[in-house]
mmCIF file of C-alpha atoms in Angstrom:
data_model
loop_
_atom_site.group_PDB
_atom_site.id
_atom_site.type_symbol
_atom_site.label_atom_id
_atom_site.label_comp_id
_atom_site.label_asym_id
_atom_site.label_seq_id
_atom_site.Cartn_x
_atom_site.Cartn_y
_atom_site.Cartn_z
ATOM 1 C CA MET B 1 -74.019 -13.217 -16.820
ATOM 2 C CA THR B 2 -73.838 -12.428 -13.127
ATOM 3 C CA SER B 3 -76.111 -14.277 -10.789
ATOM 4 C CA ARG B 4 -78.218 -12.502 -8.186
ATOM 5 C CA ARG B 5 -76.012 -13.958 -5.444
ATOM 6 C CA GLY B 6 -72.844 -12.766 -7.202
ATOM 7 C CA PHE B 7 -74.338 -9.290 -7.685
ATOM 8 C CA LEU B 8 -75.259 -9.026 -3.976
ATOM 9 C CA GLU B 9 -71.816 -10.241 -2.855
ATOM 10 C CA ARG B 10 -70.123 -7.688 -5.075
ATOM 11 C CA PHE B 11 -72.529 -4.936 -3.911
ATOM 12 C CA VAL B 12 -71.796 -5.723 -0.228
ATOM 13 C CA GLN B 13 -68.043 -5.803 -0.889
ATOM 14 C CA LEU B 14 -68.142 -2.422 -2.590
ATOM 15 C CA THR B 15 -70.327 -0.933 0.145
ATOM 16 C CA PHE B 16 -68.003 -2.078 2.953
ATOM 17 C CA GLY B 17 -64.973 -1.052 0.902
ATOM 18 C CA ALA B 18 -66.379 2.458 0.464
ATOM 19 C CA LEU B 19 -67.359 2.613 4.147
ATOM 20 C CA GLY B 20 -63.882 1.475 5.118
ATOM 21 C CA ALA B 21 -62.276 4.157 2.951
ATOM 22 C CA VAL B 22 -64.505 6.835 4.472
ATOM 23 C CA VAL B 23 -63.441 5.782 7.970
ATOM 24 C CA VAL B 24 -59.817 4.812 7.358
ATOM 25 C CA TYR B 25 -58.748 7.789 5.237
ATOM 26 C CA PRO B 26 -59.505 10.484 7.881
ATOM 27 C CA VAL B 27 -57.836 8.395 10.551
ATOM 28 C CA LEU B 28 -54.692 8.023 8.406
ATOM 29 C CA ARG B 29 -54.666 11.778 7.657
ATOM 30 C CA PHE B 30 -54.974 12.495 11.378
ATOM 31 C CA LEU B 31 -52.119 10.166 12.241
ATOM 32 C CA SER B 32 -49.830 11.610 9.582
ATOM 33 C CA PRO B 33 -50.582 15.336 9.217
ATOM 34 C CA PRO B 34 -49.105 17.175 6.229
ATOM 35 C CA HIS B 35 -45.630 18.509 6.692
ATOM 36 C CA VAL B 36 -45.622 22.248 7.296
ATOM 37 C CA ALA B 37 -42.252 23.860 6.998
ATOM 38 C CA GLU B 38 -41.323 25.690 10.190
ATOM 39 C CA ASP B 39 -40.906 29.365 9.664
ATOM 40 C CA ARG B 40 -37.419 30.094 10.979
ATOM 41 C CA SER B 41 -37.413 33.820 10.234
ATOM 42 C CA ALA B 42 -34.123 35.246 11.254
ATOM 43 C CA ARG B 43 -35.401 38.787 11.747
ATOM 44 C CA VAL B 44 -38.867 40.254 12.255
ATOM 45 C CA LEU B 45 -40.357 43.678 12.857
ATOM 46 C CA ALA B 46 -41.553 43.177 16.417
ATOM 47 C CA ALA B 47 -43.093 46.569 17.152
ATOM 48 C CA LYS B 48 -42.943 50.289 16.701
ATOM 49 C CA VAL B 49 -41.440 52.324 19.524
ATOM 50 C CA ALA B 50 -44.852 53.973 20.015
ATOM 51 C CA ASP B 51 -46.461 50.542 20.505
ATOM 52 C CA LEU B 52 -44.453 49.965 23.680
ATOM 53 C CA SER B 53 -44.915 53.392 25.219
ATOM 54 C CA ARG B 54 -48.280 52.491 26.762
ATOM 55 C CA ASP B 55 -47.705 49.064 28.367
ATOM 56 C CA GLY B 56 -43.976 48.573 28.066
ATOM 57 C CA TRP B 57 -44.249 45.123 26.540
ATOM 58 C CA LYS B 58 -45.724 43.328 23.579
ATOM 59 C CA ILE B 59 -46.207 39.777 22.335
ATOM 60 C CA PHE B 60 -45.180 39.428 18.695
ATOM 61 C CA PRO B 61 -45.097 36.530 16.237
ATOM 62 C CA PHE B 62 -41.582 35.239 15.630
ATOM 63 C CA GLY B 63 -41.836 32.518 13.036
ATOM 64 C CA SER B 64 -44.255 29.911 14.319
ATOM 65 C CA GLU B 65 -43.788 30.863 17.970
ATOM 66 C CA PRO B 66 -44.599 33.928 20.044
ATOM 67 C CA GLY B 67 -41.949 36.315 21.282
ATOM 68 C CA ILE B 68 -42.130 38.923 24.000
ATOM 69 C CA LEU B 69 -40.577 42.358 23.670
ATOM 70 C CA VAL B 70 -40.050 44.316 26.914
ATOM 71 C CA GLU B 71 -38.939 47.882 27.423
ATOM 72 C CA VAL B 72 -36.731 47.550 30.548
ATOM 73 C CA ALA B 73 -35.774 51.245 30.631
ATOM 74 C CA PRO B 74 -36.625 54.174 28.378
ATOM 75 C CA GLY B 75 -35.175 53.233 24.983
ATOM 76 C CA GLU B 76 -33.749 49.877 26.214
ATOM 77 C CA TYR B 77 -35.468 46.760 24.921
ATOM 78 C CA ARG B 78 -35.091 43.035 25.428
ATOM 79 C CA ALA B 79 -36.761 40.223 23.572
ATOM 80 C CA PHE B 80 -37.274 36.598 24.550
ATOM 81 C CA SER B 81 -39.187 33.597 23.427
ATOM 82 C CA ALA B 82 -42.668 33.951 24.915
ATOM 83 C CA THR B 83 -43.011 30.214 25.406
ATOM 84 C CA CYS B 84 -42.632 29.088 29.008
ATOM 85 C CA THR B 85 -39.962 26.448 29.422
ATOM 86 C CA HIS B 86 -42.193 24.466 31.771
ATOM 87 C CA LEU B 87 -45.254 23.455 29.719
ATOM 88 C CA GLU B 88 -45.004 25.853 26.775
ATOM 89 C CA CYS B 89 -47.704 28.323 27.851
ATOM 90 C CA THR B 90 -47.373 31.881 26.573
ATOM 91 C CA VAL B 91 -45.805 34.216 29.128
ATOM 92 C CA GLN B 92 -46.665 37.831 29.762
ATOM 93 C CA MET B 93 -45.203 40.834 31.519
ATOM 94 C CA GLU B 94 -46.186 41.530 35.100
ATOM 95 C CA LYS B 95 -45.508 45.263 35.349
ATOM 96 C CA ALA B 96 -45.972 45.538 39.132
ATOM 97 C CA SER B 97 -43.158 43.088 39.893
ATOM 98 C CA HIS B 98 -41.031 43.869 36.788
ATOM 99 C CA ARG B 99 -40.949 40.201 35.931
ATOM 100 C CA ILE B 100 -42.164 37.977 33.152
ATOM 101 C CA TRP B 101 -44.925 35.726 34.377
ATOM 102 C CA CYS B 102 -46.350 32.418 33.201
ATOM 103 C CA ALA B 103 -49.964 32.236 34.303
ATOM 104 C CA CYS B 104 -50.312 28.482 33.783
ATOM 105 C CA HIS B 105 -48.320 27.431 36.862
ATOM 106 C CA ASN B 106 -47.270 30.773 38.351
ATOM 107 C CA GLY B 107 -43.715 30.720 37.031
ATOM 108 C CA TYR B 108 -41.561 33.850 36.974
ATOM 109 C CA TYR B 109 -38.617 35.021 34.921
ATOM 110 C CA ASP B 110 -36.551 38.147 35.567
ATOM 111 C CA LEU B 111 -35.894 40.729 32.875
ATOM 112 C CA GLU B 112 -32.772 38.806 31.859
ATOM 113 C CA GLY B 113 -35.030 35.847 31.012
ATOM 114 C CA ARG B 114 -33.739 33.733 33.939
ATOM 115 C CA ASN B 115 -36.228 31.459 35.681
ATOM 116 C CA VAL B 116 -36.494 32.819 39.218
ATOM 117 C CA ALA B 117 -39.632 31.277 40.713
ATOM 118 C CA GLY B 118 -42.094 28.509 40.089
ATOM 119 C CA PRO B 119 -41.707 25.385 38.045
ATOM 120 C CA PRO B 120 -39.937 26.621 34.827
ATOM 121 C CA PRO B 121 -36.743 24.546 34.552
ATOM 122 C CA ARG B 122 -34.771 26.761 32.150
ATOM 123 C CA PRO B 123 -34.395 30.425 31.184
ATOM 124 C CA LEU B 124 -36.258 31.899 28.257
ATOM 125 C CA THR B 125 -34.405 32.041 24.964
ATOM 126 C CA ARG B 126 -33.101 35.550 24.487
ATOM 127 C CA PHE B 127 -33.168 37.319 21.137
ATOM 128 C CA THR B 128 -31.226 40.270 19.812
ATOM 129 C CA VAL B 129 -33.002 43.603 19.502
ATOM 130 C CA HIS B 130 -32.196 46.228 16.879
ATOM 131 C CA VAL B 131 -33.852 49.655 16.936
ATOM 132 C CA GLU B 132 -33.944 51.399 13.570
ATOM 133 C CA GLY B 133 -35.733 54.731 13.807
ATOM 134 C CA GLU B 134 -39.222 53.989 15.052
ATOM 135 C CA ASP B 135 -38.996 50.270 14.238
ATOM 136 C CA ILE B 136 -37.852 47.575 16.659
ATOM 137 C CA TYR B 137 -36.498 44.470 14.992
ATOM 138 C CA VAL B 138 -35.776 41.167 16.717
ATOM 139 C CA SER B 139 -33.383 38.547 15.402
ATOM 140 C CA ARG B 140 -32.289 35.143 16.608
ATOM 141 C CA ALA B 141 -28.571 35.905 16.633
#
């Protein structure tokens, strides 16, 4: 037979144990998030030729990161990683200056992906572009 004192001690232990689990479990899950396999797609459909006719550039998903596809001349395309090499902001095309621009810290890349102004320390990673009919594919190699 359990005494009243023993029952209360056990009740308090279980209550604090449950409270600890409610607090500790989310903290542990936050500190060790589940492993998500990185999508390393070797080739993606980046755009249709008609998609680029209006603006001349497009951001597309390339695995888990964004890519940027630019029409540098009619029918000539280049693709780069759209992640700025400075602080990993997403870059965009600045049509007026014919350069790729990072709005976070006013960094510029030329249409070869080279860092030409601002704080970016390295060029953008360049991808290979394949045009098949109306489809524009981008691959890592």
